[in-house]
Tab-separated table of C-alpha atoms in Angstrom:
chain	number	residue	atom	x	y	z
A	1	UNK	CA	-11.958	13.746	10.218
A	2	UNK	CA	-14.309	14.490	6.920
A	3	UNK	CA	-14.133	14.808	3.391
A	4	UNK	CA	-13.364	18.672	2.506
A	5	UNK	CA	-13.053	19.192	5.945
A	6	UNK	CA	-9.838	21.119	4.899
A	7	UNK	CA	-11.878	24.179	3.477
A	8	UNK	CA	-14.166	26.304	5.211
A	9	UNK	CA	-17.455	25.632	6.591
A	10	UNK	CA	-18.800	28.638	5.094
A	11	UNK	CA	-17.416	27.226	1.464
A	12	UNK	CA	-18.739	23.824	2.301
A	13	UNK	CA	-22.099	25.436	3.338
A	14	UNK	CA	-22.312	26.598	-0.201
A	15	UNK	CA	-21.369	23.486	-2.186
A	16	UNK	CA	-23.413	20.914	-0.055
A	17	UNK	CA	-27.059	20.178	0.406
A	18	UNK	CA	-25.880	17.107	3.204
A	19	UNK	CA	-22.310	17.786	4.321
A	20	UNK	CA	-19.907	14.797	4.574
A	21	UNK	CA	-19.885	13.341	8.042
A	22	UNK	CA	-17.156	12.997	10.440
A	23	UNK	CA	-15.461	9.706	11.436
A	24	UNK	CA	-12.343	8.612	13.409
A	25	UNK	CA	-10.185	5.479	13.026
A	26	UNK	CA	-12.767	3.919	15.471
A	27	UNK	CA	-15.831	4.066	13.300
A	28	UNK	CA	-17.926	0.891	11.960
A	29	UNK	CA	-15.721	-0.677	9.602
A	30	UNK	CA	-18.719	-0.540	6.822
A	31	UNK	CA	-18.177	3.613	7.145
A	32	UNK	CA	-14.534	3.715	6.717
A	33	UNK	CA	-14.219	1.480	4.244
A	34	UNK	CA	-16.870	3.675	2.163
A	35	UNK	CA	-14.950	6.379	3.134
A	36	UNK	CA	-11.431	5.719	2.108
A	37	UNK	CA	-11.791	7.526	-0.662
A	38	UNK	CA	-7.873	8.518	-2.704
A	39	UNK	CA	-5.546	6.246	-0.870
A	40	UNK	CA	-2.527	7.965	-1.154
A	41	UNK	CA	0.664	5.492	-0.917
A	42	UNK	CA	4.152	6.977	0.383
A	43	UNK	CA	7.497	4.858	0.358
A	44	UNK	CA	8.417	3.994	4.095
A	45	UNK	CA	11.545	5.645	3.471
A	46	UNK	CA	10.807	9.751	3.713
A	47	UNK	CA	12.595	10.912	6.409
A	48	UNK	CA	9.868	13.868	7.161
A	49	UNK	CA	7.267	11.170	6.765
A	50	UNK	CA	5.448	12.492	10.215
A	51	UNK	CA	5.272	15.715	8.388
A	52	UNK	CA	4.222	14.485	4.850
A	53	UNK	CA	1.139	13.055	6.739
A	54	UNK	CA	-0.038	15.811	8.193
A	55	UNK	CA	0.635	18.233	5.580
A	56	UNK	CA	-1.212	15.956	3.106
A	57	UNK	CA	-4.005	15.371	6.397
A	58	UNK	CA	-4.450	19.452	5.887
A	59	UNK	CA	-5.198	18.921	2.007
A	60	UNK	CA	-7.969	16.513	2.585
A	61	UNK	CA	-6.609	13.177	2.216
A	62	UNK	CA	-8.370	10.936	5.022
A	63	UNK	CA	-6.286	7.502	4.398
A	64	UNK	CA	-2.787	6.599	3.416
A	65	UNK	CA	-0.413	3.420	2.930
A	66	UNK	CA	3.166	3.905	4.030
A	67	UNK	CA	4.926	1.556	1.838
A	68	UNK	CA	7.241	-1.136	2.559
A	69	UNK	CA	6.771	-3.314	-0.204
A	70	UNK	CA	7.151	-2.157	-4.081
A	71	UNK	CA	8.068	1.292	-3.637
A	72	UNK	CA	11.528	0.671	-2.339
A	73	UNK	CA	14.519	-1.032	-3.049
A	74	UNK	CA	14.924	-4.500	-1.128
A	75	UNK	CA	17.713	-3.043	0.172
A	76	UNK	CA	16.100	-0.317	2.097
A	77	UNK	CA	13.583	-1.933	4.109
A	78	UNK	CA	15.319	-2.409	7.102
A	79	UNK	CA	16.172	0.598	7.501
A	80	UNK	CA	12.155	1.820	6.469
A	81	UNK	CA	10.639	-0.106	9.573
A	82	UNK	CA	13.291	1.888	11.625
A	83	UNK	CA	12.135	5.171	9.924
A	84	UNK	CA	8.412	4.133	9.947
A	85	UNK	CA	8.938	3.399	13.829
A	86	UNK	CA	10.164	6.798	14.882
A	87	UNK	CA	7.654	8.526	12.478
A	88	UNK	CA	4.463	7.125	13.956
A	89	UNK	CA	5.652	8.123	17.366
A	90	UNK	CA	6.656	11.400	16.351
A	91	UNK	CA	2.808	11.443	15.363
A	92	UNK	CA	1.575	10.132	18.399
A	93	UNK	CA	3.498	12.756	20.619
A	94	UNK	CA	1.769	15.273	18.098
A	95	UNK	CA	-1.433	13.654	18.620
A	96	UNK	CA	-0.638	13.895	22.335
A	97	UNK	CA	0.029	17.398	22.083
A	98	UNK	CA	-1.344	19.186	19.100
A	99	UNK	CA	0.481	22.444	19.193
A	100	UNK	CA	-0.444	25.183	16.420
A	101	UNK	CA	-3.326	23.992	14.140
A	102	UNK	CA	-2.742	23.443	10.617
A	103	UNK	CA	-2.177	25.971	8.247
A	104	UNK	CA	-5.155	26.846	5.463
A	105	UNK	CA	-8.649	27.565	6.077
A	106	UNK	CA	-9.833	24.222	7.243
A	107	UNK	CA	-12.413	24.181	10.382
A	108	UNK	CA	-11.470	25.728	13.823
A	109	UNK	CA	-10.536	22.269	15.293
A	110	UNK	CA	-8.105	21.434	12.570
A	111	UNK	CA	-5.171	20.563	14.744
A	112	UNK	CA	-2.673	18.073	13.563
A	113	UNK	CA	-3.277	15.257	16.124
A	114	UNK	CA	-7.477	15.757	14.927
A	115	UNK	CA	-6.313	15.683	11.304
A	116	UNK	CA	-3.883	12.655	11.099
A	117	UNK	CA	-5.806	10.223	8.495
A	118	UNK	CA	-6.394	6.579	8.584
A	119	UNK	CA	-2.609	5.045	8.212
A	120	UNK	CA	-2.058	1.705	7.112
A	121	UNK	CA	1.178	-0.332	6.454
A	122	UNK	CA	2.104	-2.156	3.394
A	123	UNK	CA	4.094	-4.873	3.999
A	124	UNK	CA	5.670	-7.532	2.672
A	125	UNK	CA	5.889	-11.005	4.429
A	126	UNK	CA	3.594	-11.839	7.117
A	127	UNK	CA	5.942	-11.658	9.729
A	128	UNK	CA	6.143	-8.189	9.537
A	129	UNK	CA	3.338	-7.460	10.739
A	130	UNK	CA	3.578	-9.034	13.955
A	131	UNK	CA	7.347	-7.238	14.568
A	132	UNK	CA	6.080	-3.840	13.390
A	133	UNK	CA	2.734	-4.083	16.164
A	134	UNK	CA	5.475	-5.269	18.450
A	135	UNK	CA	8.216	-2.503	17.887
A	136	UNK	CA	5.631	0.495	17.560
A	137	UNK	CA	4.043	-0.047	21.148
A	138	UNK	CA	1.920	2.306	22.151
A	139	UNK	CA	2.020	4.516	18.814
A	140	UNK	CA	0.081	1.393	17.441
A	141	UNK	CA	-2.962	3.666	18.187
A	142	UNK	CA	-2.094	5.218	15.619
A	143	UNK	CA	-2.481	2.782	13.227
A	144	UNK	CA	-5.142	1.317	11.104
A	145	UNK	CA	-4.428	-1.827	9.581
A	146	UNK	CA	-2.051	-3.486	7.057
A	147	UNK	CA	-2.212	-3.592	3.307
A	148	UNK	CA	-1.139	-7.183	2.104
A	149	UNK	CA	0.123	-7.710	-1.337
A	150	UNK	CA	-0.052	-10.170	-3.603
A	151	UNK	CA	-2.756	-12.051	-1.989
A	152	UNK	CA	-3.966	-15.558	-2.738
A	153	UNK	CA	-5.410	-18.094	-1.220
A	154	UNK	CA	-2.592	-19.912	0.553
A	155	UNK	CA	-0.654	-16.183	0.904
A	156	UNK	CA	-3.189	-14.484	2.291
A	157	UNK	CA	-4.119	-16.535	5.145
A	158	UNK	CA	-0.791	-16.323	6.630
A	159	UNK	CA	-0.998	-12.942	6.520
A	160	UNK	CA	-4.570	-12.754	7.956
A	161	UNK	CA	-4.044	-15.271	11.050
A	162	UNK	CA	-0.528	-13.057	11.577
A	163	UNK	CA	-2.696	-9.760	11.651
A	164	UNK	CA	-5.264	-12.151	14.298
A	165	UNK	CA	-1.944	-12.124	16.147
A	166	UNK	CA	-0.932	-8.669	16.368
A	167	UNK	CA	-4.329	-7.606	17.311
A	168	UNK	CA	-4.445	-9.854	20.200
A	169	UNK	CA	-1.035	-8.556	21.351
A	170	UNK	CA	-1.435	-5.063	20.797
A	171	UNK	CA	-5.948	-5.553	22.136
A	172	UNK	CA	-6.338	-2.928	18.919
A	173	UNK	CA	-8.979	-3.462	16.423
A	174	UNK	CA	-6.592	-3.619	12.992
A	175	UNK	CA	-7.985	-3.954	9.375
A	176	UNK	CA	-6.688	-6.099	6.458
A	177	UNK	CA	-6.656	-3.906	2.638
A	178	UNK	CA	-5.502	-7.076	0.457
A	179	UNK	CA	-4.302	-6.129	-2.946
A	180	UNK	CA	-5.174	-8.866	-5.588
A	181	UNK	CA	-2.490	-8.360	-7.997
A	182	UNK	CA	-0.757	-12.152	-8.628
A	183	UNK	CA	-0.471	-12.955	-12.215
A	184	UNK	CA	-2.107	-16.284	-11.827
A	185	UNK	CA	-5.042	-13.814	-10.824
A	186	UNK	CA	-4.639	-12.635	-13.950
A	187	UNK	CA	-4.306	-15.624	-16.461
A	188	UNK	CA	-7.563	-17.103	-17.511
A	189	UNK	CA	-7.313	-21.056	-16.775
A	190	UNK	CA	-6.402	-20.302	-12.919
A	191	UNK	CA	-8.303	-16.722	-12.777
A	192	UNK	CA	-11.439	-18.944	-11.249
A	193	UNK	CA	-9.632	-21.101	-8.809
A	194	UNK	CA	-7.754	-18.118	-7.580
A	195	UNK	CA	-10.734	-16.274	-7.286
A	196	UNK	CA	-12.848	-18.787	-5.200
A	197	UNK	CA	-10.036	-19.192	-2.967
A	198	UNK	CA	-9.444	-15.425	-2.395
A	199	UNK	CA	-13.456	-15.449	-1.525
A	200	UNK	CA	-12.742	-18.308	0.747
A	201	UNK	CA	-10.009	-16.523	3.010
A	202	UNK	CA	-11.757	-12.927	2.725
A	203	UNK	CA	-14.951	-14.853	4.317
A	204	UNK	CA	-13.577	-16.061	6.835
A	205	UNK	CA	-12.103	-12.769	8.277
A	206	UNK	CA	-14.999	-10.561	7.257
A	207	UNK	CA	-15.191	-8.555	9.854
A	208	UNK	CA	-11.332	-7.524	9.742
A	209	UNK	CA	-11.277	-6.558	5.471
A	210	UNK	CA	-12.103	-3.441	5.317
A	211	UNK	CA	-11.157	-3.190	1.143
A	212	UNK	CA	-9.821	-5.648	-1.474
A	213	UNK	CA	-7.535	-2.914	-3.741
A	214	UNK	CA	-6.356	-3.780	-6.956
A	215	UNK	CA	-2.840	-3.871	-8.151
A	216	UNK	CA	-3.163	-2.952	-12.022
A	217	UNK	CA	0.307	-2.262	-12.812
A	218	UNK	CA	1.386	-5.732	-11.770
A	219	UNK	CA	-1.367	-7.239	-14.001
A	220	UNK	CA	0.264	-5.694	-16.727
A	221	UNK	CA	3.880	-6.237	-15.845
A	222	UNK	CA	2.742	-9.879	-16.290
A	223	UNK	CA	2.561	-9.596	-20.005
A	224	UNK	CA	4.733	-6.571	-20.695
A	225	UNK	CA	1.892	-3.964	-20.769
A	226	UNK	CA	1.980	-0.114	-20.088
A	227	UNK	CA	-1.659	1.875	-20.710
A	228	UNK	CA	-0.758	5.354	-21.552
A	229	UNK	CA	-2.028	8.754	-20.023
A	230	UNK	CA	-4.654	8.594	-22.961
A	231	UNK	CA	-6.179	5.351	-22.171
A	232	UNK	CA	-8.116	3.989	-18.442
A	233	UNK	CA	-7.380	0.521	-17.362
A	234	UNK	CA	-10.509	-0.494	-18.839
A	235	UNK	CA	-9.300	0.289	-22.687
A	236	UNK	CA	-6.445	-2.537	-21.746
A	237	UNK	CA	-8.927	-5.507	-22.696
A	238	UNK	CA	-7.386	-8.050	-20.572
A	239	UNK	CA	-7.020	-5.919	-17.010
A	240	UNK	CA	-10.572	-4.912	-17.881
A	241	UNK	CA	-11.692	-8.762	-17.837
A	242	UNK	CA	-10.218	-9.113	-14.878
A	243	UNK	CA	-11.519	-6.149	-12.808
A	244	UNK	CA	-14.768	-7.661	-14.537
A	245	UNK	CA	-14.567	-11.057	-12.976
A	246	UNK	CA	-13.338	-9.406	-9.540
A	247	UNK	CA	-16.423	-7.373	-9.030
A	248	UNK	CA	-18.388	-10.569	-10.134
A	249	UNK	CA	-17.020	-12.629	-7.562
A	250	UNK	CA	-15.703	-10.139	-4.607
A	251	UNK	CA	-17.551	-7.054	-5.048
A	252	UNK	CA	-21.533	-8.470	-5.045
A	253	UNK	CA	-24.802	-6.337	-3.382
A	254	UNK	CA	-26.296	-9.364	-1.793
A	255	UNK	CA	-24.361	-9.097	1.564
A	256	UNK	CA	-21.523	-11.214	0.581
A	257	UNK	CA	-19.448	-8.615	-1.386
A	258	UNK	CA	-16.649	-6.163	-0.466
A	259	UNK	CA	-15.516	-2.662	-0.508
A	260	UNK	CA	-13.018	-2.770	-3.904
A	261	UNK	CA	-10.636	0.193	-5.027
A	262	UNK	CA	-9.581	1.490	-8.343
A	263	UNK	CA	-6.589	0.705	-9.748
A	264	UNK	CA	-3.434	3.552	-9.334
A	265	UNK	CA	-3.442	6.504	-12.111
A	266	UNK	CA	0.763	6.082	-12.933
A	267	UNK	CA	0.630	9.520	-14.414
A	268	UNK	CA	1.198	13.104	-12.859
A	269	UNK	CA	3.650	15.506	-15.633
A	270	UNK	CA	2.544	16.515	-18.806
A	271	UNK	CA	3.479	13.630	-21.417
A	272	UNK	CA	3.425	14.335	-25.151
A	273	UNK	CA	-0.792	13.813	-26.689
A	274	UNK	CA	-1.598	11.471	-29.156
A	275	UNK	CA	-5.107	11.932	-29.155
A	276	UNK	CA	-7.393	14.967	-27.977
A	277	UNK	CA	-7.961	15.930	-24.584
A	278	UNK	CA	-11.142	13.946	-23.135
A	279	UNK	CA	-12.677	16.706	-21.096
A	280	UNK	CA	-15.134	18.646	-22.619
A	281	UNK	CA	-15.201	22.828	-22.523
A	282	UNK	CA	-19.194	23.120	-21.069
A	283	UNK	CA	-18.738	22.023	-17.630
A	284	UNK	CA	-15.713	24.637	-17.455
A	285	UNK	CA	-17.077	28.083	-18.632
A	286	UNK	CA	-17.506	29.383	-15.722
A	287	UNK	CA	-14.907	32.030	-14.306
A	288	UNK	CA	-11.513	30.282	-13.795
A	289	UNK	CA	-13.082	27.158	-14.704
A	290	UNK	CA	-11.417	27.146	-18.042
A	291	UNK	CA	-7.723	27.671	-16.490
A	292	UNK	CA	-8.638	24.451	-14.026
A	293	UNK	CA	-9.357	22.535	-17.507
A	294	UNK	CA	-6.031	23.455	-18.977
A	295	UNK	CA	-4.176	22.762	-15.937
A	296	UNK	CA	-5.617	19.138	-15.519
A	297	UNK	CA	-4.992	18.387	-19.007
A	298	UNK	CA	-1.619	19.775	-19.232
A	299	UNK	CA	-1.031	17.224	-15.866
A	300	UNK	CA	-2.758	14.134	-17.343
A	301	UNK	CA	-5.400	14.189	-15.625
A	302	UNK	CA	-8.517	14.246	-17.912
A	303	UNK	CA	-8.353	10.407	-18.421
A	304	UNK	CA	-7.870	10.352	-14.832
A	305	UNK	CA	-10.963	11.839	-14.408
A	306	UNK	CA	-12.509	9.548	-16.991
A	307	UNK	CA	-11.190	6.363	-15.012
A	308	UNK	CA	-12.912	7.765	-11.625
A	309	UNK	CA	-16.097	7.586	-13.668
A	310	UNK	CA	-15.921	4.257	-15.102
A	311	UNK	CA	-14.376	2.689	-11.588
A	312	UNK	CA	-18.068	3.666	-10.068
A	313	UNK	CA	-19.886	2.685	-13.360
A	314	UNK	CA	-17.997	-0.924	-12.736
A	315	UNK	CA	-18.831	-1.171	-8.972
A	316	UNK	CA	-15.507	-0.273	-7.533
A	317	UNK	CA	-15.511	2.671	-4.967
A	318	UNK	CA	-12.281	4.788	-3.627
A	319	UNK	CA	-8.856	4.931	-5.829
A	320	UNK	CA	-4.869	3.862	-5.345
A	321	UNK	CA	-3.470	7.420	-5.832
A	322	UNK	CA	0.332	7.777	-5.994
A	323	UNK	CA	0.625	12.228	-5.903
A	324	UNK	CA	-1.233	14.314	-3.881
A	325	UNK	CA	-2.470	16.176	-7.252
A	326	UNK	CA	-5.079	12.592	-7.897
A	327	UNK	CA	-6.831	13.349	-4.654
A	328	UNK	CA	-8.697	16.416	-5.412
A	329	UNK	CA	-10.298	15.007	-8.354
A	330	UNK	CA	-10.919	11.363	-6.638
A	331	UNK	CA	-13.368	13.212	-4.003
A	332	UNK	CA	-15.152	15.228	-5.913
A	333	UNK	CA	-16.689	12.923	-8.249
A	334	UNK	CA	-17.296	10.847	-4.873
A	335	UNK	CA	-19.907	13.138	-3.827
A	336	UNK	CA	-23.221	12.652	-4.653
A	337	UNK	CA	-25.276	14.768	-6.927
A	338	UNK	CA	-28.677	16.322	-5.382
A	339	UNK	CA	-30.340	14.160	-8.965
A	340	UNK	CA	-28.796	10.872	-7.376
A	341	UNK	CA	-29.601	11.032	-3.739
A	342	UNK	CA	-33.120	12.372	-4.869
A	343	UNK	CA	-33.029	9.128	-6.956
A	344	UNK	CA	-32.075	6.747	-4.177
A	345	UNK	CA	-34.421	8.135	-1.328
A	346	UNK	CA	-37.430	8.169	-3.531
A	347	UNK	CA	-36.647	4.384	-4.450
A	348	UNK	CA	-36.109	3.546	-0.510
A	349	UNK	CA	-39.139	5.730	0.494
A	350	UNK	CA	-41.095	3.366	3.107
A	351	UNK	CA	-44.022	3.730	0.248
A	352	UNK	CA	-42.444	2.062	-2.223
A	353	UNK	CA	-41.632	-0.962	-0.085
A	354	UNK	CA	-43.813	-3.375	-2.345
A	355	UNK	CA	-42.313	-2.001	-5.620
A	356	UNK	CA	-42.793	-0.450	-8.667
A	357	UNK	CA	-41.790	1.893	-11.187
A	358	UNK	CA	-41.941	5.467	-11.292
A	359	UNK	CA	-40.780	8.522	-12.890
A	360	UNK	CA	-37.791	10.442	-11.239
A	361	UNK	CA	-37.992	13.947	-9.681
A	362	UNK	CA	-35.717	15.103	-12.244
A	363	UNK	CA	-38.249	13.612	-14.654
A	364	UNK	CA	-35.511	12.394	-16.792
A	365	UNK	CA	-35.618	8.790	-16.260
A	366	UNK	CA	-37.210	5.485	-14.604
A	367	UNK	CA	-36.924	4.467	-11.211
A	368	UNK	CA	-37.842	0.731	-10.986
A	369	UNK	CA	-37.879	0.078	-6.911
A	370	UNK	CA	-36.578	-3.477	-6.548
A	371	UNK	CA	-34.261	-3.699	-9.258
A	372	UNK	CA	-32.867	-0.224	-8.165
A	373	UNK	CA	-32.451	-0.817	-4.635
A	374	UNK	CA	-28.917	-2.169	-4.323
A	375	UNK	CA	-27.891	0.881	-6.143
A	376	UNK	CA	-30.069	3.375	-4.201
A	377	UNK	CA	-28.442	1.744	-0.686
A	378	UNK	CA	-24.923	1.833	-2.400
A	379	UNK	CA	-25.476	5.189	-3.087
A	380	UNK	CA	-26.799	6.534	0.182
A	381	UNK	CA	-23.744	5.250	1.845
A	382	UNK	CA	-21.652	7.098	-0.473
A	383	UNK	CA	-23.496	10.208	0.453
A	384	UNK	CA	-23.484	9.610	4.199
A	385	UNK	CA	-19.453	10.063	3.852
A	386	UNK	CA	-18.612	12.325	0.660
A	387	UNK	CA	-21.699	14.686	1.011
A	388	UNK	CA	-24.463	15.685	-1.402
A	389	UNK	CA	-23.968	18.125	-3.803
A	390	UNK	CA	-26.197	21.198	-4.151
A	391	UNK	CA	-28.720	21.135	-6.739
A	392	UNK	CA	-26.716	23.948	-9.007
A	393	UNK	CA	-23.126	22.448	-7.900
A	394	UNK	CA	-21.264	20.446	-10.609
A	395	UNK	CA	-17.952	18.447	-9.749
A	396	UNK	CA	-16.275	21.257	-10.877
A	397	UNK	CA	-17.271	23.520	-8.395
A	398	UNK	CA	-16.203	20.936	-6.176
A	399	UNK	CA	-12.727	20.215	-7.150
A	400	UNK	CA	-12.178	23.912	-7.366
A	401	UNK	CA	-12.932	24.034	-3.337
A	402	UNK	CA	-11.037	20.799	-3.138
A	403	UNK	CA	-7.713	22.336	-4.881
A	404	UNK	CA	-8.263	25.096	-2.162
A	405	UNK	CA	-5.247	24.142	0.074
């Protein structure tokens, strides 16, 4: 699989300098978890589930949670893991045998089994996740990992030594997406203690975290809080402080950080505006441009776009999406522009190894080699997976070829 994979090559040709790279569910873990990119959750539930994934596989999403947790009614999940057990092997006798290759203009070896995306479960006691491994036999191939909610200290090492478990039973390598979403996380005398011991238990199992995500809505269900489609996470002052202290704790550059996701966007349907739309007409004058700026702020999703923005300016890479509409916009202001990887390899060149400052190719700003660094490696692994931009190619040019399918 790779990121706008779904369109052509002769369209992706034209928007990238570097094109994305390709990757299976077998790739280094410090690849895949760089190139998660819009998660997009689905309730266990949907009886054409097999179908939803590949249909949503053939419009570029490359990982997705199949929900057992939140999305559904406690009454349903019994009947979820039986309906998320037939689904993954109707996938894996797809896999098996490909049949007719998706439909759109995606490359020549698009074929459903080549296109399924990273799958992970979410579940909701520990336990689970030994029963699932155990009742999906060999369709467990097809799986990636488990998202674990609500994770603490004390919580989430059950959960971890019971994914240990399943691995060793099922001799498949599975990953662990914790979601940090407990409202002692939240509340500012335990917010330390919590945090220290989430480090502690995330340490330990390094090698099997591939992503800490971030479960924003329950934060604010915790004090009765709803942001609306005009304002990001980051306008609510309190979830802000705490994606803040997150980052400062989990998400470091010195080696001992993590992979962490932005919080979900809740909104998809046009709501009612109280203030004016946040994306500006310039980037959009272009052709059909200006219909592709109505249309995303008639759906909500200018401030999603503005969230995107300040989830990379905070450190936080990938997104929670909840409708397939959030993806398109999530990847293509996850590629790199041809200004930042210019940026980043002229602060790695070998030459610059002892230091320095100096002015950028774009000549628009200073590139100071040490403090830089982090950012310039950060960046270069962001490229290896989304792609680099053209020099003339904008993000709109890129979620136009995204929206293709």
């Amino acid at each position: 699989m790779r990121h706008f994979g779904h369109i052509s090559p002769t369209v992706r040709e034209g928007l990238f300098f570097r094109e994305p790279c390709t990757f299976t569910a077998d790739s280094p873990a410090r690849m895949l978890s760089a190139a998660l990119g819009a998660t997009l959750y689905s309730p266990a539930t949907r009886p054409s589930l097999a179908d939803d994934v590949l249909k949503q596989a053939g419009r570029g999403v490359v990982s997705m949670v199949l929900c057992l947790e939140d999305s559904i009614d406690d009454a349903e999940v019994t009947d979820a893991e039986a309906n998320l057990i037939r689904q993954f092997a109707a996938l894996a006798a797809r896999e098996a045998d490909p049949g007719p290759a998706l439909p759109g203009p995606g490359d020549a070896g698009s074929a459903p089994g080549a296109d399924i995306p990273l799958l992970f479960i979410r579940v909701r006691e520990p336990a689970q996740i030994t029963d699932l491994v155990r009742r999906l036999g060999a369709s467990v191939r097809m799986l990636s990992g488990f998202v674990l909610p609500k994770f603490t200290e004390e919580r989430g090492r059950q959960f971890l030594e019971a994914l240990t478990e399943a691995e060793t039973a099922c001799g498949r390598r599975l990953f662990a997406m914790p979601v940090l979403e407990s409202p002692e996380l939240l509340h500012l005398e335990t917010r330390g203690e919590i945090l220290q011991g989430i480090a502690r238990s995330v340490d330990k199992y390094r090698d099997r975290v591939l992503a800490l995500r971030l479960g924003v809505t329950d934060f604010c269900s915790a004090y009765g809080l709803r942001r609306t489609p005009d304002m990001t996470a980051y306008d609510v002052h309190i979830i802000g402080s705490v994606i803040a202290d997150v980052v400062n704790v989990l998400g470091r550059a010195d080696g001992t950080g993590f992979t962490i996701t932005g919080p979900v966007w809740e909104y998809f349907r046009r709501q009612e505006r109280m203030f004016k739309p946040q994306l500006r007409r310039s980037p959009f004058l272009e052709g059909r441009a200006e219909e592709l700026r109505t249309a995303l702020i008639e759906h909500d999703l200018d401030g999603l776009l503005r969230e995107i923005e300040l989830d990379r300016a905070n450190g936080l890479l990938g997104k929670t999406c909840i409708h397939p509409s959030h993806v398109a916009p999530v990847h293509a202001l996850s590629v790199v522009s041809h200004e930042e990887f210019t940026d980043a390899q002229d602060i790695l060149s070998p030459e610059r190894g002892g230091g320095g400052v100096l002015r950028s190719a774009y000549t628009n700003k200073m590139n100071e080699v040490k403090p830089h660094r982090a950012w310039a490696e950060r960046t270069l692994q962001r490229a290896e997976v989304f792609g680099v931009a053209k020099e003339d190619v904008g993000f709109v040019d890129l979620l136009a070829a995204g929206l293709t399918n």
